Tab-separated table of C-alpha atoms in Angstrom:
chain	number	residue	atom	x	y	z
A	1	MET	CA	0.000	0.000	0.000
A	2	ARG	CA	1.252	3.466	-0.903
A	3	GLN	CA	-0.149	6.849	0.090
A	4	LEU	CA	-0.374	10.460	-1.033
A	5	ILE	CA	-1.607	13.419	1.052
A	6	PHE	CA	-2.752	16.638	-0.613
A	7	THR	CA	-3.512	19.852	1.334
A	8	SER	CA	-2.591	23.524	1.607
A	9	ALA	CA	0.919	24.296	2.892
A	10	LEU	CA	3.515	27.064	2.817
A	11	SER	CA	5.801	24.684	0.941
A	12	GLY	CA	5.023	21.410	-0.769
A	13	LEU	CA	7.037	18.267	-1.325
A	14	ALA	CA	8.009	19.322	-4.849
A	15	PRO	CA	10.493	22.260	-4.930
A	16	GLY	CA	8.818	25.615	-5.445
A	17	ARG	CA	5.305	24.356	-4.755
A	18	SER	CA	3.029	26.030	-2.172
A	19	GLY	CA	-0.664	26.396	-1.552
A	20	PHE	CA	-2.673	23.282	-2.381
A	21	CYS	CA	-0.166	20.599	-3.306
A	22	THR	CA	1.233	17.209	-2.328
A	23	VAL	CA	2.823	17.323	1.130
A	24	ALA	CA	3.519	13.615	1.702
A	25	ARG	CA	3.763	10.517	-0.477
A	26	HIS	CA	5.719	7.385	-1.236
A	27	ALA	CA	8.668	8.051	-3.539
A	28	SER	CA	7.913	4.865	-5.510
A	29	LEU	CA	4.800	6.468	-7.039
A	30	ARG	CA	5.478	7.382	-10.676
A	31	GLU	CA	5.284	11.084	-11.551
A	32	ARG	CA	2.440	10.386	-13.954
A	33	THR	CA	0.505	8.681	-11.160
A	34	VAL	CA	1.238	11.568	-8.779
A	35	ALA	CA	-0.117	14.033	-11.336
A	36	GLU	CA	-3.267	11.958	-11.733
A	37	LEU	CA	-3.764	11.695	-7.955
A	38	GLU	CA	-3.375	15.461	-7.638
A	39	ARG	CA	-5.997	15.886	-10.318
A	40	MET	CA	-8.287	13.629	-8.227
A	41	SER	CA	-7.669	15.774	-5.141
A	42	GLU	CA	-10.328	18.367	-5.839
A	43	TYR	CA	-12.501	19.249	-2.843
A	44	LYS	CA	-15.204	21.722	-3.831
A	45	PRO	CA	-18.438	20.386	-2.328
A	46	PRO	CA	-21.791	22.152	-2.807
A	47	ALA	CA	-21.932	25.655	-1.318
A	48	GLY	CA	-22.413	25.760	2.438
A	49	GLU	CA	-21.302	22.170	3.034
A	50	ARG	CA	-17.931	20.734	4.089
A	51	PRO	CA	-18.637	17.004	4.418
A	52	THR	CA	-16.152	14.181	4.825
A	53	VAL	CA	-16.359	12.127	1.635
A	54	PHE	CA	-14.954	8.682	0.829
A	55	LEU	CA	-14.343	7.680	-2.776
A	56	PHE	CA	-13.060	4.552	-4.466
A	57	ARG	CA	-12.027	4.164	-8.096
A	58	VAL	CA	-9.686	2.160	-10.310
A	59	TYR	CA	-6.972	3.982	-12.268
A	60	SER	CA	-5.680	2.093	-15.296
A	61	GLY	CA	-3.379	4.660	-16.879
A	62	GLY	CA	-0.104	2.879	-16.077
A	63	ASN	CA	1.426	-0.538	-16.544
A	64	GLU	CA	-0.994	-2.064	-14.010
A	65	PRO	CA	-4.336	-0.971	-12.556
A	66	LEU	CA	-4.180	0.935	-9.283
A	67	TYR	CA	-7.002	0.737	-6.762
A	68	ILE	CA	-7.418	4.125	-5.081
A	69	LEU	CA	-9.376	4.670	-1.858
A	70	THR	CA	-9.708	8.335	-0.904
A	71	ARG	CA	-10.820	10.382	2.095
A	72	ALA	CA	-11.515	14.087	1.500
A	73	GLY	CA	-12.566	16.446	4.266
A	74	ASP	CA	-12.482	19.883	5.816
A	75	ALA	CA	-9.276	20.908	7.651
A	76	GLY	CA	-10.109	24.335	9.064
A	77	THR	CA	-8.161	27.361	7.798
A	78	ASP	CA	-4.770	27.338	6.065
A	79	ASP	CA	-1.787	29.680	6.535
A	80	PHE	CA	-3.202	31.995	3.889
A	81	GLY	CA	-6.537	32.434	5.682
A	82	ARG	CA	-8.472	30.250	3.232
A	83	ALA	CA	-10.721	27.289	3.909
A	84	ASN	CA	-8.410	24.292	3.966
A	85	TYR	CA	-8.992	20.622	3.256
A	86	VAL	CA	-7.058	17.360	3.253
A	87	VAL	CA	-7.337	14.679	0.581
A	88	HIS	CA	-5.674	11.400	1.583
A	89	HIS	CA	-5.256	8.624	-0.995
A	90	LEU	CA	-4.472	4.958	-0.303
A	91	ILE	CA	-3.133	3.232	-3.417
A	92	PHE	CA	-3.225	-0.563	-3.680
A	93	ARG	CA	-1.733	-2.940	-6.269
A	94	ARG	CA	-3.640	-5.903	-7.616
A	95	ASN	CA	-1.364	-8.440	-5.869
A	96	GLU	CA	-2.351	-6.951	-2.478
A	97	LEU	CA	-6.105	-7.297	-2.831
A	98	GLU	CA	-6.592	-10.947	-1.874
A	99	GLN	CA	-5.475	-10.331	1.705
A	100	LEU	CA	-7.560	-7.175	2.156
A	101	LEU	CA	-11.103	-6.438	3.241
A	102	PRO	CA	-13.369	-4.685	0.686
A	103	PRO	CA	-12.492	-1.007	0.118
A	104	ALA	CA	-15.573	0.384	1.904
A	105	GLU	CA	-14.706	-1.686	4.982
A	106	ILE	CA	-11.130	-0.392	4.843
A	107	ALA	CA	-12.516	3.152	4.788
A	108	LEU	CA	-14.249	2.375	8.088
A	109	ARG	CA	-11.407	0.493	9.786
A	110	PHE	CA	-8.223	2.275	8.676
A	111	ARG	CA	-6.808	4.198	11.643
A	112	GLY	CA	-4.270	6.284	9.755
A	113	TRP	CA	-6.535	8.712	7.897
A	114	CYS	CA	-4.981	12.193	7.881
A	115	GLU	CA	-7.532	14.795	9.019
A	116	LYS	CA	-5.059	17.710	9.309
A	117	PHE	CA	-1.481	17.577	8.072
A	118	GLU	CA	1.238	18.752	10.455
A	119	GLY	CA	5.009	18.975	10.171
A	120	GLU	CA	7.291	19.348	7.199
A	121	PRO	CA	6.558	17.882	3.734
A	122	ARG	CA	8.088	14.410	3.543
A	123	TYR	CA	8.429	11.135	1.705
A	124	LEU	CA	6.803	8.220	3.492
A	125	PRO	CA	8.788	5.067	4.405
A	126	GLU	CA	8.785	2.406	1.713
A	127	ASP	CA	7.994	-1.277	2.251
A	128	GLU	CA	5.912	-0.763	5.375
A	129	PRO	CA	3.664	-3.749	6.195
A	130	LEU	CA	-0.025	-3.395	5.469
A	131	PRO	CA	-1.918	-2.024	8.497
A	132	PRO	CA	-3.340	-4.998	10.422
A	133	GLU	CA	-6.811	-3.470	10.795
A	134	ILE	CA	-7.431	-3.599	7.027
A	135	LEU	CA	-6.286	-7.207	6.578
A	136	ARG	CA	-8.818	-9.997	6.325
A	137	ALA	CA	-8.399	-12.362	9.251
A	138	GLU	CA	-8.292	-16.066	8.483
A	139	GLY	CA	-11.816	-17.206	7.647
A	140	GLU	CA	-13.242	-13.680	8.113
A	141	SER	CA	-16.260	-12.720	6.026
A	142	LEU	CA	-18.676	-9.787	6.060
A	143	LEU	CA	-21.486	-12.207	5.246
A	144	PRO	CA	-24.177	-12.871	6.345
A	145	ALA	CA	-24.903	-9.189	5.699
A	146	LYS	CA	-25.847	-8.152	9.235
A	147	ARG	CA	-25.956	-4.411	8.514
A	148	TRP	CA	-28.449	-4.913	5.711
A	149	GLU	CA	-30.488	-7.229	7.916
A	150	GLU	CA	-30.595	-4.717	10.765
A	151	LEU	CA	-31.750	-1.870	8.531
A	152	THR	CA	-34.061	-3.703	6.132
A	153	GLY	CA	-34.997	-6.966	7.834
A	154	ASP	CA	-33.342	-9.151	5.191
A	155	ALA	CA	-29.606	-9.717	4.695
A	156	GLY	CA	-30.417	-10.748	1.120
A	157	ASN	CA	-31.088	-7.104	0.273
A	158	ALA	CA	-27.313	-6.665	0.046
A	159	ALA	CA	-27.723	-8.225	-3.398
A	160	LEU	CA	-29.939	-5.346	-4.548
A	161	LEU	CA	-26.712	-3.600	-5.525
A	162	CYS	CA	-25.501	-6.666	-7.456
A	163	PRO	CA	-28.552	-8.845	-8.159
A	164	HIS	CA	-26.921	-11.144	-10.719
A	165	GLY	CA	-23.269	-10.677	-9.834
A	166	ASP	CA	-22.941	-7.433	-11.778
A	167	ALA	CA	-23.005	-4.185	-9.828
A	168	ARG	CA	-25.917	-1.899	-10.708
A	169	ALA	CA	-26.008	1.910	-10.576
A	170	THR	CA	-27.425	2.832	-7.173
A	171	ILE	CA	-28.105	6.073	-5.316
A	172	PHE	CA	-28.493	6.177	-1.534
A	173	LEU	CA	-30.472	9.209	-0.414
A	174	GLY	CA	-29.331	10.436	2.982
A	175	ASP	CA	-27.393	13.191	4.714
A	176	GLU	CA	-23.767	13.152	5.884
A	177	THR	CA	-24.722	11.396	9.131
A	178	CYS	CA	-25.446	8.306	7.029
A	179	THR	CA	-21.873	8.061	5.701
A	180	GLU	CA	-20.629	5.319	8.036
A	181	THR	CA	-23.878	3.389	7.643
A	182	VAL	CA	-23.703	3.572	3.842
A	183	LEU	CA	-20.039	2.502	3.830
A	184	GLY	CA	-21.016	-0.571	5.854
A	185	LEU	CA	-23.743	-1.417	3.339
A	186	PHE	CA	-21.350	-0.889	0.412
A	187	ALA	CA	-18.863	-3.239	2.104
A	188	GLU	CA	-21.366	-6.078	2.515
A	189	SER	CA	-22.683	-5.703	-1.037
A	190	SER	CA	-19.090	-5.743	-2.307
A	191	GLU	CA	-18.496	-8.924	-0.331
A	192	ALA	CA	-21.500	-10.510	-2.051
A	193	LEU	CA	-19.690	-10.010	-5.379
A	194	GLY	CA	-16.920	-12.252	-4.075
A	195	GLY	CA	-13.126	-12.063	-4.263
A	196	ILE	CA	-11.638	-9.558	-6.666
A	197	GLY	CA	-15.151	-8.498	-7.657
A	198	ALA	CA	-15.333	-6.454	-4.455
A	199	TRP	CA	-12.621	-4.198	-5.927
A	200	GLY	CA	-14.362	-3.538	-9.218
A	201	VAL	CA	-17.076	-1.097	-8.098
A	202	ALA	CA	-16.370	2.641	-7.958
A	203	PHE	CA	-18.276	4.377	-5.155
A	204	SER	CA	-18.574	7.727	-3.415
A	205	THR	CA	-20.317	8.883	-0.252
A	206	GLY	CA	-20.843	12.447	-1.475
A	207	ILE	CA	-20.024	15.116	-4.014
A	208	CYS	CA	-16.728	16.930	-3.513
A	209	SER	CA	-16.199	18.263	-7.035
A	210	GLU	CA	-17.807	21.217	-8.754
A	211	ASN	CA	-17.821	19.054	-11.888
A	212	GLY	CA	-20.604	16.943	-10.385
A	213	ALA	CA	-21.088	13.514	-8.891
A	214	GLY	CA	-18.451	11.808	-11.050
A	215	ARG	CA	-18.527	8.382	-12.670
A	216	PHE	CA	-19.283	6.299	-9.599
A	217	LEU	CA	-21.599	3.310	-9.717
A	218	TRP	CA	-22.686	3.434	-6.048
A	219	ARG	CA	-23.295	6.913	-4.643
A	220	ARG	CA	-24.681	8.599	-1.557
A	221	LEU	CA	-26.407	11.878	-2.320
A	222	ASN	CA	-28.435	14.451	-0.419
A	223	GLU	CA	-32.029	14.958	-1.466
A	224	SER	CA	-31.040	18.327	-2.982
A	225	GLU	CA	-28.531	16.542	-5.268
A	226	ILE	CA	-30.922	13.945	-6.679
A	227	SER	CA	-31.002	15.827	-10.015
A	228	VAL	CA	-27.702	14.137	-10.923
A	229	ARG	CA	-29.402	10.747	-11.150
A	230	ARG	CA	-29.187	8.836	-14.406
A	231	PRO	CA	-31.952	6.838	-16.113
A	232	GLY	CA	-32.075	3.351	-14.640
A	233	ASP	CA	-30.480	4.260	-11.288
A	234	LEU	CA	-31.839	2.303	-8.343
A	235	ILE	CA	-32.872	4.838	-5.678
A	236	LEU	CA	-32.734	3.752	-2.021
A	237	ASP	CA	-34.053	6.356	0.425
A	238	PHE	CA	-32.394	5.560	3.735
A	239	LEU	CA	-34.259	8.346	5.501
A	240	ALA	CA	-37.551	6.545	4.880
A	241	PRO	CA	-39.002	3.152	5.896
A	242	LEU	CA	-37.235	0.300	4.154
A	243	GLU	CA	-39.746	-2.510	4.485
A	244	PHE	CA	-40.690	-2.126	0.811
A	245	LEU	CA	-37.342	-3.573	-0.324
A	246	HIS	CA	-37.388	-7.043	-1.807
A	247	ALA	CA	-34.185	-8.992	-2.395
A	248	PRO	CA	-33.643	-10.501	-5.850
A	249	ARG	CA	-34.189	-14.249	-6.116
A	250	THR	CA	-30.614	-15.043	-7.072
A	251	ARG	CA	-27.667	-16.968	-5.706
A	252	PHE	CA	-26.099	-13.676	-4.679
A	253	ALA	CA	-29.014	-12.910	-2.363
A	254	ALA	CA	-28.734	-16.376	-0.835
A	255	PHE	CA	-24.990	-15.809	-0.467
A	256	ALA	CA	-25.656	-12.503	1.334
A	257	ARG	CA	-28.003	-14.267	3.768
A	258	THR	CA	-25.820	-17.255	4.615
A	259	GLY	CA	-22.241	-16.434	3.668
A	260	VAL	CA	-22.162	-19.679	1.663
A	261	PHE	CA	-22.451	-19.409	-2.112
A	262	PRO	CA	-25.102	-21.944	-3.178
A	263	LYS	CA	-24.609	-24.489	-5.917
A	264	ALA	CA	-26.755	-24.315	-9.037
A	265	ALA	CA	-29.183	-26.962	-7.659
A	266	ASP	CA	-29.571	-25.026	-4.406
A	267	ALA	CA	-30.154	-21.811	-6.323
A	268	LYS	CA	-33.019	-23.484	-8.198
A	269	LYS	CA	-34.627	-24.368	-4.864
A	270	VAL	CA	-34.312	-20.737	-3.781
A	271	ARG	CA	-36.176	-19.643	-6.918
A	272	GLU	CA	-38.869	-22.310	-6.501
A	273	ASN	CA	-39.346	-21.695	-2.765
A	274	PRO	CA	-38.958	-17.962	-2.194
A	275	SER	CA	-39.219	-16.420	1.238
A	276	ALA	CA	-42.374	-14.634	2.352
A	277	LYS	CA	-40.865	-11.292	1.384
A	278	GLU	CA	-39.927	-12.547	-2.066
A	279	LYS	CA	-43.407	-13.954	-2.648
A	280	SER	CA	-44.907	-10.531	-2.055
A	281	ALA	CA	-42.409	-8.756	-4.319
A	282	SER	CA	-43.422	-7.682	-7.784
A	283	SER	CA	-41.036	-8.296	-10.654
A	284	GLY	CA	-39.063	-5.527	-12.345
A	285	GLU	CA	-36.255	-3.015	-11.909
A	286	GLY	CA	-37.309	-1.761	-8.504
A	287	ASN	CA	-36.693	-5.019	-6.668
A	288	GLY	CA	-34.285	-6.846	-8.941
A	289	ALA	CA	-36.500	-9.943	-9.255
A	290	GLY	CA	-37.508	-11.245	-12.678
A	291	ALA	CA	-40.163	-13.749	-13.753
A	292	ASP	CA	-38.974	-17.296	-14.333
A	293	THR	CA	-40.634	-18.149	-17.631
A	294	ALA	CA	-39.120	-21.625	-18.076
A	295	GLU	CA	-41.677	-23.292	-15.781
A	296	GLN	CA	-44.756	-21.298	-16.808
A	297	PRO	CA	-46.814	-24.192	-18.409
A	298	HIS	CA	-46.491	-26.380	-15.295
A	299	LYS	CA	-47.058	-23.423	-13.022
A	300	ARG	CA	-50.267	-22.446	-14.860
A	301	PHE	CA	-51.899	-25.828	-14.176
A	302	ALA	CA	-50.798	-25.728	-10.539
A	303	ASP	CA	-52.246	-22.218	-10.242
A	304	ILE	CA	-55.638	-23.392	-11.564
A	305	ALA	CA	-55.783	-26.327	-9.159
A	306	GLY	CA	-54.592	-24.182	-6.282
A	307	THR	CA	-57.163	-21.490	-7.102
A	308	ALA	CA	-60.037	-24.006	-7.050
A	309	LYS	CA	-58.902	-25.340	-3.706
A	310	PHE	CA	-58.484	-21.813	-2.397
A	311	LEU	CA	-62.024	-20.789	-3.461
A	312	GLY	CA	-63.527	-23.791	-1.724
A	313	ILE	CA	-61.711	-23.053	1.509
A	314	SER	CA	-62.527	-19.365	1.190
A	315	ALA	CA	-66.249	-20.074	0.960
A	316	ILE	CA	-66.116	-22.026	4.225
A	317	VAL	CA	-64.082	-19.299	5.933
A	318	VAL	CA	-66.472	-16.564	4.763
A	319	ALA	CA	-69.460	-18.507	6.118
A	320	ILE	CA	-67.765	-18.887	9.505
A	321	VAL	CA	-66.832	-15.198	9.609
A	322	ILE	CA	-70.422	-14.121	8.814
A	323	ALA	CA	-71.762	-16.404	11.560
A	324	CYS	CA	-69.286	-14.972	14.064
A	325	VAL	CA	-70.163	-11.401	13.100
A	326	VAL	CA	-73.891	-12.066	13.579
A	327	PHE	CA	-73.357	-13.865	16.904
A	328	TRP	CA	-70.935	-11.354	18.410
A	329	GLY	CA	-72.886	-8.406	17.042
A	330	THR	CA	-76.010	-9.659	18.840
A	331	GLY	CA	-74.014	-10.341	22.030
A	332	ALA	CA	-72.458	-6.900	21.990
A	333	ALA	CA	-75.871	-5.285	21.619
A	334	LYS	CA	-77.197	-7.194	24.632
A	335	GLN	CA	-74.116	-6.613	26.815
A	336	PRO	CA	-72.882	-2.996	26.830
A	337	GLY	CA	-69.234	-2.679	27.813
A	338	SER	CA	-68.274	-5.984	26.180
A	339	ALA	CA	-64.752	-6.744	24.827
A	340	VAL	CA	-65.327	-5.262	21.360
A	341	PRO	CA	-65.680	-1.581	22.412
A	342	GLY	CA	-62.672	-2.033	24.703
A	343	GLU	CA	-60.613	-3.306	21.818
A	344	GLU	CA	-61.706	-0.342	19.716
A	345	LEU	CA	-60.531	1.969	22.492
A	346	VAL	CA	-57.114	0.275	22.517
A	347	VAL	CA	-56.882	0.638	18.733
A	348	ASP	CA	-57.795	4.330	19.003
A	349	LYS	CA	-55.084	4.928	21.618
A	350	ALA	CA	-52.508	3.103	19.501
A	351	GLU	CA	-53.490	5.194	16.483
A	352	ALA	CA	-53.148	8.374	18.575
A	353	PHE	CA	-49.615	7.312	19.535
A	354	ARG	CA	-48.802	6.760	15.875
A	355	ARG	CA	-50.081	10.197	14.899
A	356	ILE	CA	-47.886	11.864	17.530
A	357	LEU	CA	-44.946	9.703	16.438
A	358	ASP	CA	-45.412	10.689	12.788
A	359	GLN	CA	-45.609	14.367	13.755
A	360	LYS	CA	-42.310	14.115	15.647
A	361	ILE	CA	-40.622	12.365	12.715
A	362	ASN	CA	-41.976	14.810	10.145
A	363	SER	CA	-40.648	17.718	12.215
A	364	GLU	CA	-37.234	15.979	12.495
A	365	ASP	CA	-37.613	15.758	16.306
A	366	PHE	CA	-35.975	12.358	16.668
A	367	VAL	CA	-35.335	12.785	20.389
A	368	GLY	CA	-39.050	13.242	20.961
A	369	ALA	CA	-39.903	10.502	18.457
A	370	ALA	CA	-37.624	7.979	20.176
A	371	GLU	CA	-39.158	8.715	23.574
A	372	ILE	CA	-42.694	8.428	22.194
A	373	TRP	CA	-41.667	5.112	20.618
A	374	LEU	CA	-40.496	3.777	24.005
A	375	GLU	CA	-43.863	4.606	25.553
A	376	PHE	CA	-45.689	3.184	22.550
A	377	ALA	CA	-43.685	-0.080	22.753
A	378	ARG	CA	-44.399	-0.357	26.491
A	379	ALA	CA	-48.151	0.269	26.124
A	380	PHE	CA	-48.713	-1.666	22.887
A	381	PRO	CA	-45.971	-4.310	22.495
A	382	GLN	CA	-47.725	-6.255	19.726
A	383	GLU	CA	-48.511	-3.178	17.652
A	384	SER	CA	-44.997	-1.785	18.070
A	385	ALA	CA	-43.480	-5.127	17.043
A	386	ARG	CA	-45.608	-5.078	13.911
A	387	LEU	CA	-44.537	-1.545	13.044
A	388	SER	CA	-40.859	-1.877	13.984
A	389	GLY	CA	-39.849	-2.298	10.341
A	390	VAL	CA	-41.457	1.064	9.531
A	391	TYR	CA	-39.886	3.181	12.261
A	392	LEU	CA	-36.721	1.551	13.577
A	393	PRO	CA	-34.572	1.952	10.430
A	394	ARG	CA	-34.921	5.747	10.569
A	395	PHE	CA	-34.338	5.794	14.328
A	396	LYS	CA	-31.117	3.828	13.939
A	397	LEU	CA	-29.846	6.357	11.424
A	398	LYS	CA	-30.992	9.547	13.104
A	399	VAL	CA	-31.554	9.170	16.845
A	400	ALA	CA	-27.898	9.159	17.965
A	401	ASP	CA	-27.217	12.370	16.024
A	402	ALA	CA	-30.328	13.970	17.495
A	403	TYR	CA	-29.338	13.136	21.082
A	404	ALA	CA	-25.740	14.220	20.468
A	405	LYS	CA	-26.978	17.601	19.202
A	406	TYR	CA	-29.286	17.933	22.206
A	407	PHE	CA	-26.484	17.179	24.704
A	408	SER	CA	-23.986	19.434	22.893
A	409	GLU	CA	-26.366	22.390	23.118
A	410	ARG	CA	-27.026	21.791	26.842
A	411	ILE	CA	-23.302	21.457	27.562
A	412	ALA	CA	-22.540	24.699	25.698
A	413	VAL	CA	-25.180	26.572	27.722
A	414	ALA	CA	-23.827	25.088	30.975
A	415	GLU	CA	-20.278	26.153	30.122
A	416	LEU	CA	-21.417	29.708	29.402
A	417	ALA	CA	-23.259	29.738	32.735
A	418	GLY	CA	-20.131	28.613	34.563
A	419	GLY	CA	-21.252	25.076	35.389
A	420	LEU	CA	-24.219	22.762	35.758
A	421	SER	CA	-27.184	23.977	37.751
A	422	ALA	CA	-29.106	21.434	39.809
A	423	GLU	CA	-31.988	21.635	37.330
A	424	THR	CA	-29.726	21.110	34.304
A	425	ARG	CA	-28.033	18.196	36.046
A	426	ARG	CA	-31.385	16.471	36.657
A	427	GLU	CA	-32.421	17.124	33.051
A	428	LEU	CA	-29.191	15.676	31.627
A	429	GLU	CA	-29.318	12.629	33.912
A	430	ALA	CA	-32.909	11.928	32.898
A	431	LYS	CA	-32.173	12.338	29.184
A	432	LEU	CA	-29.067	10.172	29.419
A	433	ALA	CA	-31.076	7.424	31.112
A	434	VAL	CA	-33.707	7.590	28.372
A	435	PHE	CA	-31.007	7.538	25.683
A	436	ARG	CA	-29.542	4.363	27.206
A	437	ARG	CA	-32.994	2.753	27.024
A	438	VAL	CA	-33.308	3.862	23.412
A	439	CYS	CA	-29.889	2.367	22.596
A	440	GLU	CA	-30.889	-0.901	24.248
A	441	LYS	CA	-34.172	-1.014	22.332
A	442	LEU	CA	-32.470	-0.278	19.006
A	443	ASP	CA	-29.387	-2.389	19.736
A	444	LEU	CA	-27.169	0.683	19.307
A	445	THR	CA	-23.971	-0.526	20.937
A	446	PRO	CA	-21.014	1.897	21.312
A	447	GLN	CA	-19.338	0.157	18.359
A	448	ARG	CA	-22.275	1.169	16.151
A	449	LEU	CA	-22.228	4.833	17.118
A	450	GLN	CA	-20.242	7.354	15.117
A	451	LYS	CA	-17.092	8.470	16.902
A	452	LYS	CA	-18.159	12.114	17.028
A	453	ASN	CA	-21.439	11.189	18.747
A	454	LEU	CA	-19.769	8.756	21.128
A	455	ALA	CA	-17.387	11.535	22.212
A	456	VAL	CA	-20.365	13.774	23.099
A	457	PHE	CA	-22.034	11.077	25.223
A	458	GLU	CA	-18.791	10.307	27.027
A	459	ARG	CA	-18.321	14.013	27.688
A	460	VAL	CA	-21.793	14.249	29.253
A	461	GLU	CA	-21.068	11.272	31.517
A	462	THR	CA	-17.758	12.816	32.590
A	463	LEU	CA	-19.414	16.172	33.238
A	464	LEU	CA	-22.095	14.591	35.428
A	465	LYS	CA	-19.445	12.734	37.441
A	466	THR	CA	-17.125	15.697	38.029
A	467	ASN	CA	-19.635	18.494	38.680
């Protein structure tokens, strides 16, 4: 692995260079490659935004392809008083890939990302061993796709990005807070491609070039940037409920669920015996599932026989239902206060909870929404279990950021006031206790929280202990 770091400096690595230029790299990089990497080091995101963006692409301009994983992000102000940024490239050769995790997973695990360059311009040591955190441990796999399962209810949805073993153009709608989540999903979908295939998909988690989104197959965009979509792009809105997703009925979906790539005979069984989700999915571009026309004549006869049997059973069921309605309707009329009105009252209360919950979500009050959800789950466990697929995906993406913002604001006010008042202390303790319950309910372990949010929560705990 070789590296190149590009930022603003009083003097660059090349003689006579200053301003935005290369400040550190491996000397073994060819000059032509260095020039190309510098060309890739543009960081001009949309006005008003300074997000951290990860990009992966393959450069084939030299004797061998180079696999380039990039982090680009804000770095405060430079020595000239301008907005500064750092672009850090990791460059891999093909013979290194077999021992590495997929590029999106490396983006998450690599500990050496440069966020602000310090010191003199320098050449980096050659022949350093690959960082251990990016190496694939013996027998390690990212499948089954647990991140996809947690967010969508089905690990097989990892194959939506590569339904038949070929990556498809996909846009993830979501703000910068989704970056780590989206990288995790990219990593598992890459793993479903298998082996070297994981290194063949260019991706980006945002726009950092005034020239547009670039030629990336998998992209994360904000809702305001959706105009850059291309015809045929699969759009996944990760700020909305995800229960509508349906995994393709392919071996790659089965691979994503089990981590074991099925044989052709097993794949045929998957197609003939789809899961409940797959049975409800319609065919077409939106869900990646196509009709299997080879067995249509046999299927048509089975459908006719099954329909006749179904109609017979349905007639019996309808007769029973009508009898029950008549009987219970008469009983309810004779006995005011029977179970039926009580059940209606419960349904009304549950619906009232849902309306309040929807209002909180629509107003982006995810702290309030999470707390309403806890009360809703306590009062109506069956209803909340049924609706968990609608609400929990958004909570998992948004609630930690919402609580971190809430705590940061309270801490800032306390610092301006010279310390925590007794009232503020009680408020923070209560909110922290509720947040812990929310984390337990959503299975948000510290490892699944973004580092910036985790730092805020740890700061609150420290503040409560020391004041």
